[in-house]
Structures are given as C-alpha cells and as structure tokens.
PDB file of C-alpha atoms in Angstrom:
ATOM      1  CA  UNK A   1      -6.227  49.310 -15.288  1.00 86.00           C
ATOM      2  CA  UNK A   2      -3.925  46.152 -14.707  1.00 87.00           C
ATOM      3  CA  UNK A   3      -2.235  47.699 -11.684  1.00 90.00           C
ATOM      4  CA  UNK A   4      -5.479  48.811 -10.051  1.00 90.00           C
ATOM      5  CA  UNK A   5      -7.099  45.670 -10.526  1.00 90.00           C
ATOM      6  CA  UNK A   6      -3.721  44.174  -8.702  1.00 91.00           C
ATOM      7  CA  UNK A   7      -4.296  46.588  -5.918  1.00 92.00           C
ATOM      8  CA  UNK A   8      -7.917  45.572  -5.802  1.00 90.00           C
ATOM      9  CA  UNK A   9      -7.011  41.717  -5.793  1.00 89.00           C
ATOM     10  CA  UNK A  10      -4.331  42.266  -3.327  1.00 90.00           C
ATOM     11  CA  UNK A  11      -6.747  44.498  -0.814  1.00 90.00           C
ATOM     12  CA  UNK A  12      -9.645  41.812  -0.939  1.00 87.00           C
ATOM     13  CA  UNK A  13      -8.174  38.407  -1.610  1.00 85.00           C
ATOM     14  CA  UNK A  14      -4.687  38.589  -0.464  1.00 86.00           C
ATOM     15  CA  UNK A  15      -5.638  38.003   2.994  1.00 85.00           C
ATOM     16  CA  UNK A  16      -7.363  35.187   2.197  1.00 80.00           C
ATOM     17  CA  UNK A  17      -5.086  33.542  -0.037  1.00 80.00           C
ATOM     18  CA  UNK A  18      -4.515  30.718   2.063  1.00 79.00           C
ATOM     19  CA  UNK A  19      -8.462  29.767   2.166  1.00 74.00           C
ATOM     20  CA  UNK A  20      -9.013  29.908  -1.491  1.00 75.00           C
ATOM     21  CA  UNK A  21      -8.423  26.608  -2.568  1.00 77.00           C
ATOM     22  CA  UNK A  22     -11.856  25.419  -2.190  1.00 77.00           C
ATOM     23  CA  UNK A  23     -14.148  24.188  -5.304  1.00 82.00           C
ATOM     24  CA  UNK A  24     -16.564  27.100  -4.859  1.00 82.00           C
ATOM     25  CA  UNK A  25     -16.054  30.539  -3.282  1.00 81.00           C
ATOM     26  CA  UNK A  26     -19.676  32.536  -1.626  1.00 81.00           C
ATOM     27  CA  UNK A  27     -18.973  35.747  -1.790  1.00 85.00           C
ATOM     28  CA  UNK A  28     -21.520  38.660  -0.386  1.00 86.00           C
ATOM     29  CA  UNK A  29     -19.930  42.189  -1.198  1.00 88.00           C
ATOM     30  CA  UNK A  30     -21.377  45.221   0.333  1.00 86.00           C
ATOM     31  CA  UNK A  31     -22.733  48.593  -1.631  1.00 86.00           C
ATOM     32  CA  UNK A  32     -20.771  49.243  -4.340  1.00 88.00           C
ATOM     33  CA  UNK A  33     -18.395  45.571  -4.705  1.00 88.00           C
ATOM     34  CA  UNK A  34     -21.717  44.007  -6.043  1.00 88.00           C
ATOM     35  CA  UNK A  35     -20.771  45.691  -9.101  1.00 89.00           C
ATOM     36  CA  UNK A  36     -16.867  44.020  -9.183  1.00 89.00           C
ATOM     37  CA  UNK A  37     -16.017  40.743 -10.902  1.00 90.00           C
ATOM     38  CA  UNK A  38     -14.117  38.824  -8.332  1.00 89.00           C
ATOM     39  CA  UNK A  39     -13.647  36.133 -10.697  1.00 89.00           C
ATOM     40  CA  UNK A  40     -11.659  38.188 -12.837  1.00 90.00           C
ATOM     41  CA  UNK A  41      -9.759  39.792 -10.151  1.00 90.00           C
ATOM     42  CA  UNK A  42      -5.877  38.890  -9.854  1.00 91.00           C
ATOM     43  CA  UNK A  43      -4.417  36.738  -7.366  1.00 86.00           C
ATOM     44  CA  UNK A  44      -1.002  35.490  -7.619  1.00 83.00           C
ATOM     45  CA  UNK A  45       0.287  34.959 -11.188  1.00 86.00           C
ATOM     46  CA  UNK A  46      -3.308  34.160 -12.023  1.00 88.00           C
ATOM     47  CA  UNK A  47      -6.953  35.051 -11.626  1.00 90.00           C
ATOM     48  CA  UNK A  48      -9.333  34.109  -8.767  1.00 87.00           C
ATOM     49  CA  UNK A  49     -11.354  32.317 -11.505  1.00 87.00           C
ATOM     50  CA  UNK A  50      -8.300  30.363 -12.096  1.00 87.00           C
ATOM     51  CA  UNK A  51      -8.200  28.975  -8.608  1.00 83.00           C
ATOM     52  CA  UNK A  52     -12.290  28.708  -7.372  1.00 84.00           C
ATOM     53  CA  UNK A  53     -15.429  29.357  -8.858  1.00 86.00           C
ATOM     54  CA  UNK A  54     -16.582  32.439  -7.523  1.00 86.00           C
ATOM     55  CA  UNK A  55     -20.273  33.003  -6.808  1.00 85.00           C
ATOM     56  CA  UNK A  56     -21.357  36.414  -5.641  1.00 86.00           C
ATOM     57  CA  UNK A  57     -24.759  36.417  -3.444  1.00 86.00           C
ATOM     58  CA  UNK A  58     -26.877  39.324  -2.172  1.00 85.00           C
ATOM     59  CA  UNK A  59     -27.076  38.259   1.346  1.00 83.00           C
ATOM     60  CA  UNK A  60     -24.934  36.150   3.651  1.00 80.00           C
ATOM     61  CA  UNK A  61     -28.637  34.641   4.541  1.00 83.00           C
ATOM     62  CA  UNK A  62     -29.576  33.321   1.142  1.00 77.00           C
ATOM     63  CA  UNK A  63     -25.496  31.354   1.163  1.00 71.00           C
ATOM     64  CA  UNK A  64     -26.741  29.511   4.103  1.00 77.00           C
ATOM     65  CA  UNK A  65     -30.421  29.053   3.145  1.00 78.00           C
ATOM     66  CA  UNK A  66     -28.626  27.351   0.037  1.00 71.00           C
ATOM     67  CA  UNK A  67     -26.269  25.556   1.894  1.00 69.00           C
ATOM     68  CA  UNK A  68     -28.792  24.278   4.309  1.00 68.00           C
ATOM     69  CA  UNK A  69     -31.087  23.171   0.983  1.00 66.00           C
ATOM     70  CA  UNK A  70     -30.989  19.163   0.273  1.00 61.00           C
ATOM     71  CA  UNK A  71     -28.135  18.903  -2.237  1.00 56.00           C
ATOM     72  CA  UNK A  72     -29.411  16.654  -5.534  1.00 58.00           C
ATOM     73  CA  UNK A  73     -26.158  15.063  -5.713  1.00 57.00           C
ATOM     74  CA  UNK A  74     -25.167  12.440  -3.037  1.00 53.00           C
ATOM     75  CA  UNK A  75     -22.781  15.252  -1.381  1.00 58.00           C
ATOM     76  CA  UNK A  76     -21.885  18.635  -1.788  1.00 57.00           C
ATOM     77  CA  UNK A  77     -18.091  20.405  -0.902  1.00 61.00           C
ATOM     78  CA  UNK A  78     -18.008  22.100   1.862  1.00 65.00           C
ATOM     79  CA  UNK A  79     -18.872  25.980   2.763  1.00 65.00           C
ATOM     80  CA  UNK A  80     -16.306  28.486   2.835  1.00 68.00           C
ATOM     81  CA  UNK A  81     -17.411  31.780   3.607  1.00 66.00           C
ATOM     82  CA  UNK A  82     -15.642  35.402   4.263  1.00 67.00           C
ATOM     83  CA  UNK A  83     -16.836  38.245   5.373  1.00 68.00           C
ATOM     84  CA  UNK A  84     -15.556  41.725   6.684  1.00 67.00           C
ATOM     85  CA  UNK A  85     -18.880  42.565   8.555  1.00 63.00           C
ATOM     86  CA  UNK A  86     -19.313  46.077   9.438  1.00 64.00           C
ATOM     87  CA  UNK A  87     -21.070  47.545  12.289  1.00 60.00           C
ATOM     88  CA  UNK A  88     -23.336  50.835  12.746  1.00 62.00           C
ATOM     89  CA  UNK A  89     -22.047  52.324  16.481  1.00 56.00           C
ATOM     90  CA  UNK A  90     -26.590  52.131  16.325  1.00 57.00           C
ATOM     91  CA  UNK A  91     -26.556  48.725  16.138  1.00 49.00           C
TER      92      UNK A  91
END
C-alpha cells in the first residue's frame, strides 16, 4: 500500500512540488480521484497535509465562486489552483 500511495503522490503532486507551498491547496479531481485523500498522499519525506491544507471541490466553478465571495476576515491568501483539464475531440 505504502509504495502505491508513493507512486500515486509522485504521479499527481510531484509535478507540482514547487507550487505547493501555499496555505491552502483547491483541488477538483475528476471521476474516480474524488474518492482519494490528497491530504494523506506522500510528497517528499512527508505528506501533502504536512505541507498545505488540502481542500477537494466538485467543480473548478464553485473554487472561484468562493474565491470571488467577500472574505470575513480583512484578507484572504491567495488562489492556487491546478488542473489537468481534459478535452472530448466533441468539444
């Protein structure tokens, strides 16, 4: 289980690595990912949850509808969002 959860980490955060140092990560996984907890996925000699809070969404809509919402506090962090979109030829 521990090396395919490094194979999973590596394949879906690895590339990102350098981006993950924000306080919160958006993530929107497609079909079956919605089921995987990135927090707990590893990255590095640690966990993503050790680096970012990690906040999966359903749509890549509803991340900017909340990011677009008045925040109560006087500022929020910014918005980091990734995404591997992928196309239908039918589109």
């Amino acid at each position: 289980l521990a090396s395919a959860a490094r194979a999973l980490g590596d394949a879906l955060l690895r590339p990102f690595a350098d981006h993950l140092s924000v306080q919160r990560l958006l993530i929107v996984p497609d079909g079956p990912l919605h089921q995987l907890p990135f927090a707990a996925l590893p990255l590095g000699s640690g966990l993503l949850l050790d680096r970012t809070e990690a906040v999966t969404l359903p749509s890549a809509s509803l991340a900017l509808q909340l990011h677009l919402k008045p925040a109560p506090s006087p500022s929020g962090p910014p918005l980091t969002l990734l995404a591997a979109p992928a196309f239908n030829a039918s589109w």
